Coordinates of C-alpha atoms in Angstrom, one line a residue:
X1 CA 20.0 167.1 70.1
X2 CA 19.2 169.4 67.2
X3 CA 17.4 166.6 65.3
X4 CA 15.2 166.0 68.4
X5 CA 14.3 169.8 68.6
X6 CA 13.5 169.8 64.9
X7 CA 11.3 166.7 65.3
X8 CA 9.5 168.4 68.3
X9 CA 9.1 171.6 66.3
X10 CA 7.7 169.7 63.3
X11 CA 5.3 167.8 65.5
X12 CA 4.2 171.1 67.1
X13 CA 3.6 172.7 63.7
X14 CA 1.6 169.7 62.6
X15 CA -0.6 170.0 65.7
X16 CA -1.1 173.7 65.0
X17 CA -2.0 173.1 61.4
X18 CA -4.4 170.4 62.4
X19 CA -6.0 172.8 65.0
X20 CA -6.3 175.5 62.3
X21 CA -7.8 173.1 59.8
X22 CA -10.4 171.7 62.2
X23 CA -11.5 175.1 63.5
X24 CA -15.1 175.5 62.2
X25 CA -17.6 178.1 63.2
X26 CA -20.9 176.8 62.1
X27 CA -23.1 176.4 65.2
X28 CA -22.9 180.0 66.5
X29 CA -21.2 178.7 69.6
X30 CA -18.8 181.7 69.6
X31 CA -17.4 181.1 73.2
X32 CA -16.5 177.5 72.4
X33 CA -14.9 178.5 69.1
X34 CA -12.8 181.3 70.6
X35 CA -11.7 179.0 73.5
X36 CA -10.4 176.5 70.9
X37 CA -8.4 179.4 69.3
X38 CA -6.8 180.4 72.6
X39 CA -5.9 176.7 73.2
X40 CA -4.3 176.5 69.7
X41 CA -2.3 179.7 70.3
X42 CA -1.1 178.5 73.7
X43 CA 0.0 175.2 72.1
X44 CA 1.8 177.0 69.3
X45 CA 3.7 179.4 71.5
X46 CA 4.1 177.1 74.5
X47 CA 2.6 179.9 76.6
X48 CA 1.0 179.8 80.0
X49 CA -2.0 182.0 79.3
X50 CA -3.7 183.1 76.0
X51 CA -6.8 185.2 75.7
X52 CA -9.1 186.9 73.1
X53 CA -10.1 190.5 74.0
X54 CA -12.7 192.8 72.6
X55 CA -12.0 196.5 72.9
X56 CA -14.7 199.3 72.8
X57 CA -13.3 202.8 73.4
X58 CA -11.4 202.7 76.7
X59 CA -12.9 199.4 77.9
X60 CA -11.7 195.9 77.2
X61 CA -13.3 192.6 77.7
X62 CA -11.7 189.1 77.9
X63 CA -14.1 187.0 75.9
X64 CA -12.1 183.8 75.7
X65 CA -9.2 182.1 77.5
X66 CA -7.4 178.8 77.6
X67 CA -7.7 179.0 81.4
X68 CA -10.8 179.3 83.6
X69 CA -11.2 182.8 84.8
X70 CA -13.8 184.5 87.0
X71 CA -16.3 186.8 85.3
X72 CA -15.2 189.6 87.6
X73 CA -11.7 189.5 86.0
X74 CA -13.0 189.9 82.4
X75 CA -13.3 193.7 82.2
X76 CA -10.3 195.9 82.1
X77 CA -9.2 199.4 81.1
X78 CA -7.4 199.3 77.8
X79 CA -4.9 202.1 78.7
X80 CA -3.8 200.0 81.6
X81 CA -3.1 196.9 79.6
X82 CA -0.2 196.0 77.4
X83 CA -2.7 195.2 74.6
X84 CA -3.2 198.9 74.2
X85 CA -0.1 199.1 72.1
X86 CA -1.5 196.4 69.7
X87 CA -4.9 198.1 69.4
X88 CA -3.4 201.6 68.9
X89 CA -0.8 200.5 66.3
X90 CA -2.8 197.8 64.6
X91 CA 0.4 195.7 64.4
X92 CA 1.7 192.7 66.3
X93 CA 3.7 193.5 69.5
X94 CA 5.9 191.3 71.5
X95 CA 8.2 191.3 74.5
X96 CA 10.7 188.5 74.6
X97 CA 11.8 189.3 78.1
X98 CA 10.3 192.0 80.4
X99 CA 13.9 192.9 81.5
X100 CA 14.3 194.5 78.1
X101 CA 11.1 196.6 78.5
X102 CA 10.9 197.5 82.2
X103 CA 8.5 200.3 81.5
X104 CA 5.8 197.7 80.7
X105 CA 6.3 195.6 83.8
X106 CA 3.3 197.1 85.6
X107 CA 1.0 196.0 82.8
X108 CA 2.3 192.5 82.5
X109 CA 0.6 191.1 85.6
X110 CA 3.7 189.3 86.7
X111 CA 4.4 187.6 83.3
X112 CA 7.8 187.8 81.7
X113 CA 7.0 187.3 78.0
X114 CA 4.2 188.7 75.8
X115 CA 2.9 188.4 72.3
X116 CA -0.2 190.4 71.1
X117 CA -1.8 190.3 67.6
X118 CA -4.7 192.5 66.5
X119 CA -8.1 191.2 65.6
X120 CA -8.9 193.0 62.3
X121 CA -12.3 192.6 60.7
X122 CA -12.9 192.7 56.9
X123 CA -13.6 196.5 57.0
X124 CA -10.1 197.0 58.4
X125 CA -11.1 198.0 61.9
X126 CA -9.2 196.6 64.9
X127 CA -11.8 195.2 67.4
X128 CA -9.5 193.5 69.9
X129 CA -6.5 191.2 70.3
X130 CA -5.2 187.8 70.8
X131 CA -2.7 188.0 73.6
X132 CA -0.4 185.3 75.0
X133 CA 1.6 185.5 78.2
X134 CA 4.5 183.3 79.5
X135 CA 6.3 183.0 82.7
X136 CA 9.6 182.3 80.9
X137 CA 11.4 184.4 78.2
X138 CA 10.8 183.2 74.6
X139 CA 11.7 184.3 71.1
X140 CA 9.0 184.8 68.5
X141 CA 10.1 184.7 64.8
X142 CA 8.2 186.1 61.9
X143 CA 6.8 182.7 61.0
X144 CA 5.4 182.1 64.4
X145 CA 3.8 185.6 64.5
X146 CA 2.3 185.0 61.0
X147 CA 0.7 181.8 62.3
X148 CA -0.8 183.6 65.3
X149 CA -2.2 186.1 62.8
X150 CA -4.0 183.2 61.1
X151 CA -5.7 182.4 64.4
X152 CA -6.5 186.1 64.9
X153 CA -8.1 186.2 61.4
X154 CA -10.3 183.3 62.2
X155 CA -11.3 184.8 65.6
X156 CA -12.0 188.3 64.0
X157 CA -14.1 186.7 61.3
X158 CA -16.1 184.6 63.8
X159 CA -16.8 187.6 66.0
X160 CA -17.8 189.8 63.0
X161 CA -20.1 187.1 61.7
X162 CA -21.6 186.6 65.1
X163 CA -22.3 190.3 65.4
X164 CA -23.9 190.3 61.9
X165 CA -25.9 187.3 62.9
X166 CA -27.1 189.1 66.1
X167 CA -28.0 192.2 64.1
X168 CA -29.9 190.0 61.5
X169 CA -31.8 188.3 64.4
X170 CA -32.7 191.7 65.9
X171 CA -33.8 192.9 62.4
X172 CA -35.9 189.7 61.9
X173 CA -37.5 190.2 65.3
X174 CA -38.3 193.9 64.5
X175 CA -39.6 192.9 61.1
X176 CA -41.7 190.1 62.6
X177 CA -43.1 192.5 65.2
X178 CA -43.9 195.1 62.5
X179 CA -45.6 192.4 60.4
X180 CA -47.6 191.3 63.4
X181 CA -48.6 194.9 64.1
X182 CA -49.5 195.6 60.5
X183 CA -51.5 192.4 60.3
X184 CA -53.4 193.3 63.4
X185 CA -54.1 196.8 62.1
X186 CA -55.3 195.2 58.8
X187 CA -57.6 192.8 60.7
X188 CA -58.9 195.7 62.7
X189 CA -59.5 197.8 59.6
X190 CA -61.3 194.8 57.9
X191 CA -63.4 194.3 61.0
X192 CA -64.3 198.0 61.0
X193 CA -65.2 197.8 57.4
X194 CA -67.4 194.8 57.9
X195 CA -69.0 196.4 60.9
X196 CA -69.6 199.6 58.9
X197 CA -71.2 197.6 56.1
X198 CA -73.3 195.6 58.6
X199 CA -74.5 198.8 60.3
X200 CA -75.2 200.4 57.0
X201 CA -77.5 197.5 56.1
X202 CA -79.1 197.5 59.5
X203 CA -79.5 201.3 59.3
X204 CA -81.2 201.1 56.0
X205 CA -83.5 198.4 57.3
X206 CA -84.1 200.3 60.5
X207 CA -84.9 203.5 58.7
X208 CA -87.5 201.7 56.7
X209 CA -89.1 200.1 59.8
X210 CA -89.0 203.3 61.8
X211 CA -90.6 205.2 58.9
X212 CA -93.4 202.6 58.8
X213 CA -93.9 202.8 62.5
X214 CA -93.5 206.5 63.0
X215 CA -96.2 207.6 60.6
X216 CA -99.1 205.6 62.3
X217 CA -97.5 206.4 65.7
X218 CA -97.8 210.2 64.9
X219 CA -101.5 209.6 64.1
X220 CA -102.0 207.8 67.4
X221 CA -100.3 210.6 69.3
X222 CA -102.4 213.2 67.6
X223 CA -105.5 211.2 68.5
X224 CA -104.4 210.9 72.2
X225 CA -103.7 214.6 72.3
X226 CA -107.2 215.3 71.0
X227 CA -108.7 213.3 73.9
X228 CA -107.0 215.6 76.4
X229 CA -109.4 218.4 75.4
X230 CA -112.4 216.3 76.5
X231 CA -113.9 216.3 80.0
X232 CA -113.1 212.7 80.9
X233 CA -113.6 211.0 84.3
X234 CA -110.4 210.6 86.3
X235 CA -109.8 206.9 85.6
X236 CA -110.0 207.7 81.8
X237 CA -107.6 210.6 82.2
X238 CA -105.1 208.3 84.0
X239 CA -105.3 205.8 81.3
X240 CA -104.9 208.5 78.6
X241 CA -101.9 209.9 80.4
X242 CA -100.3 206.5 80.5
X243 CA -101.0 205.9 76.8
X244 CA -99.4 209.3 75.9
X245 CA -96.3 208.6 78.0
X246 CA -95.9 205.2 76.3
X247 CA -96.4 206.7 72.9
X248 CA -93.7 209.3 73.7
X249 CA -91.3 206.6 74.9
X250 CA -91.9 204.7 71.7
X251 CA -91.2 207.8 69.6
X252 CA -87.9 208.4 71.6
X253 CA -86.9 204.8 71.1
X254 CA -87.5 205.0 67.3
X255 CA -85.3 208.1 67.3
X256 CA -82.5 206.4 69.2
X257 CA -82.7 203.4 66.9
X258 CA -82.1 205.7 64.0
X259 CA -79.3 207.5 65.7
X260 CA -77.5 204.2 66.5
X261 CA -78.0 202.5 63.2
X262 CA -77.1 205.2 60.7
X263 CA -73.4 205.9 59.9
X264 CA -71.7 208.5 62.1
X265 CA -71.0 211.2 59.4
X266 CA -68.9 213.8 61.3
X267 CA -68.6 217.5 60.6
X268 CA -65.1 217.9 61.9
X269 CA -63.8 221.3 63.1
X270 CA -61.2 222.5 65.6
X271 CA -62.7 222.4 69.1
X272 CA -61.2 224.0 72.3
X273 CA -62.2 221.5 75.0
X274 CA -62.3 224.1 77.8
X275 CA -64.6 226.5 75.9
X276 CA -66.8 223.5 74.7
X277 CA -67.4 222.3 78.3
X278 CA -67.9 225.8 79.7
X279 CA -70.7 226.5 77.1
X280 CA -72.3 223.1 77.7
X281 CA -72.3 223.4 81.5
X282 CA -75.1 226.0 81.5
X283 CA -77.8 223.8 79.8
X284 CA -76.6 220.7 81.6
X285 CA -77.0 222.3 85.1
X286 CA -80.6 223.1 84.0
X287 CA -81.6 219.5 83.2
X288 CA -84.3 218.0 85.4
X289 CA -81.9 215.2 86.3
X290 CA -79.3 217.7 87.6
X291 CA -81.6 219.6 89.9
X292 CA -80.3 219.4 93.5
X293 CA -76.9 218.0 92.3
X294 CA -73.7 219.9 91.8
X295 CA -71.8 219.5 88.6
X296 CA -68.1 220.4 89.4
X297 CA -65.8 221.1 86.5
X298 CA -62.1 220.4 86.9
X299 CA -60.4 221.9 83.8
X300 CA -57.0 221.2 82.2
X301 CA -54.7 224.1 83.0
X302 CA -53.4 224.3 79.4
X303 CA -55.2 224.7 76.0
X304 CA -56.4 221.4 74.5
X305 CA -57.6 221.3 70.9
X306 CA -59.3 218.4 69.2
X307 CA -60.8 217.8 65.8
X308 CA -64.4 216.9 66.5
X309 CA -68.1 217.3 65.6
X310 CA -69.2 219.5 68.5
X311 CA -72.9 218.5 68.1
X312 CA -72.0 214.8 68.3
X313 CA -69.8 215.4 71.4
X314 CA -72.7 217.3 73.0
X315 CA -74.8 214.2 72.6
X316 CA -72.0 212.2 74.3
X317 CA -71.6 214.3 77.4
X318 CA -75.3 215.1 77.8
X319 CA -75.8 211.3 78.0
X320 CA -72.9 210.8 80.4
X321 CA -73.7 213.7 82.8
X322 CA -77.4 212.7 82.8
X323 CA -76.5 209.2 83.8
X324 CA -74.1 210.4 86.5
X325 CA -76.8 212.8 88.0
X326 CA -79.3 209.9 88.0
X327 CA -76.8 207.7 89.9
X328 CA -76.4 210.1 92.9
X329 CA -78.8 211.6 95.4
X330 CA -79.7 215.2 96.0
X331 CA -76.9 217.3 97.4
X332 CA -74.2 215.1 95.9
X333 CA -71.5 216.1 93.4
X334 CA -70.8 215.0 89.8
X335 CA -67.2 215.7 88.8
X336 CA -66.4 216.5 85.2
X337 CA -62.6 216.6 84.6
X338 CA -60.1 216.9 81.8
X339 CA -56.6 215.4 82.0
X340 CA -53.9 215.2 79.3
X341 CA -52.6 211.6 79.5
X342 CA -50.0 211.9 76.7
X343 CA -48.7 214.2 74.0
X344 CA -51.3 212.7 71.7
X345 CA -54.4 212.1 73.9
X346 CA -56.6 213.7 76.5
X347 CA -59.1 212.0 78.8
X348 CA -62.5 213.7 79.6
X349 CA -64.0 211.9 82.6
X350 CA -67.4 212.1 84.3
X351 CA -67.3 210.7 87.9
X352 CA -70.1 210.0 90.3
X353 CA -70.0 208.5 93.8
X354 CA -73.1 206.5 93.5
X355 CA -73.6 202.8 94.1
X356 CA -70.9 200.8 92.1
X357 CA -71.8 198.9 89.0
X358 CA -71.3 195.1 89.3
X359 CA -68.2 193.8 87.5
X360 CA -70.3 191.4 85.4
X361 CA -72.5 194.3 84.2
X362 CA -69.7 196.7 83.1
X363 CA -68.8 195.0 79.8
X364 CA -72.5 194.9 78.8
X365 CA -73.3 198.6 79.3
X366 CA -72.4 199.6 75.8
X367 CA -74.3 196.8 74.1
X368 CA -77.4 197.8 72.2
X369 CA -80.7 197.5 74.1
X370 CA -78.9 196.6 77.4
X371 CA -80.1 198.9 80.2
X372 CA -80.0 198.8 84.0
X373 CA -82.9 201.4 84.2
X374 CA -86.5 200.3 84.3
X375 CA -87.4 202.9 81.6
X376 CA -84.1 203.0 79.7
X377 CA -83.9 202.1 76.0
X378 CA -80.4 200.6 76.3
X379 CA -79.1 202.6 73.4
X380 CA -77.6 205.7 75.1
X381 CA -74.1 204.3 75.9
X382 CA -74.1 202.3 72.7
X383 CA -74.5 205.5 70.8
X384 CA -71.9 207.3 72.9
X385 CA -69.4 204.5 72.2
X386 CA -70.0 204.7 68.4
X387 CA -69.6 208.5 68.4
X388 CA -66.3 208.3 70.3
X389 CA -65.0 205.5 68.0
X390 CA -65.9 207.6 65.0
X391 CA -63.6 210.3 66.5
X392 CA -60.8 207.7 66.8
X393 CA -61.4 207.7 70.5
X394 CA -62.7 205.2 73.1
X395 CA -65.0 204.9 76.0
X396 CA -63.7 203.4 79.3
X397 CA -65.8 202.5 82.3
X398 CA -64.6 201.7 85.7
X399 CA -66.5 201.3 88.9
X400 CA -65.7 200.3 92.5
X401 CA -67.0 200.7 96.1
X402 CA -64.1 203.1 96.9
X403 CA -63.9 205.2 93.7
X404 CA -67.5 205.2 92.5
X405 CA -68.1 205.1 88.8
X406 CA -66.0 206.9 86.2
X407 CA -66.9 207.2 82.5
X408 CA -63.8 208.3 80.5
X409 CA -63.8 209.5 76.9
X410 CA -60.3 209.4 75.5
X411 CA -59.8 211.5 72.4
X412 CA -56.8 212.3 70.2
X413 CA -55.4 215.8 70.5
X414 CA -55.1 217.9 67.3
X415 CA -51.6 217.9 66.0
X416 CA -50.3 221.4 65.5
X417 CA -48.3 222.3 62.4
X418 CA -44.6 222.4 63.0

């Protein structure tokens, strides 16, 4: 009888050693690996139920079992479980027969026998347990407990490696996102540099052309002005007036070409947006385009400081307010508002309730020489866009039947010293 028990014991140990030797965690299938460990422990101890638990503060989680369990049963409170003793002491704990430890009966879930071994990672911390429960009393000798500790070592190492792998994956993703972001910023910077060089070359060429045209144009304008002193018949006066208007329009076009093509060299200073708009409202309300229209200012109810070239910004909002006034009829309102959209940015908007701009036209409004006006040069909004971009801002345009048209200048707020 004893020989048969010894043979069974030897066969059992051979199976356990085989299970230990074949355990290999290489595919990052942590759940499958831990399941194999619980099966090996149950086979070694001849137990009914073996589990691997992970403990974080007062919460425990069953992460592997030799039996199928519902997800709802996986979480538990550590202080209500018998594994608390293992985690708290950092040592194996067993109950041969619950009759000898009646105070633990409520935490044994109806089982009679228990063995728990801590999962200890390389840094020495206990992160959980391997627990085994049996319906019949059993005796666990030191050799058996040491073998279960080998399983626990494998499980703890696998869990620790998996966590390191997950952290490495997260780091790699963050690194990849940062590289993508930096690459995009580099491409944007390169594009801006190329655009700057292109515009510089165009500006130099345009300045030369404008100079060559403006000198003879000035002579032409002086000659036309001279003819206004003469007593000419009405048809000749009409033709002279038309010629003077066209010469003036050509002179304005040359000036706008120069404004668009030359680099935006800013003279930056601290600008209080509210004070800036209050001062600009007076001349804007006196513009011919604003006559009969109301310009309503909706201020931000807190100070807003920006670093800006106030003369350039005046050019921006004179253009936007003039366009808005031209888009509405007499008696209508143009609303000029300031909103802080984040801790770093404000939005200065000019809104009119005129006829909406078609969706296919919106993207073209800021292109050079594109105009929806019969007498427009098509450079006004292109210059506005360049000025705002030079301030590290942007121009947004939205238009619909219900909202009307809104031109929004988004600008960075000045960062105050801490």
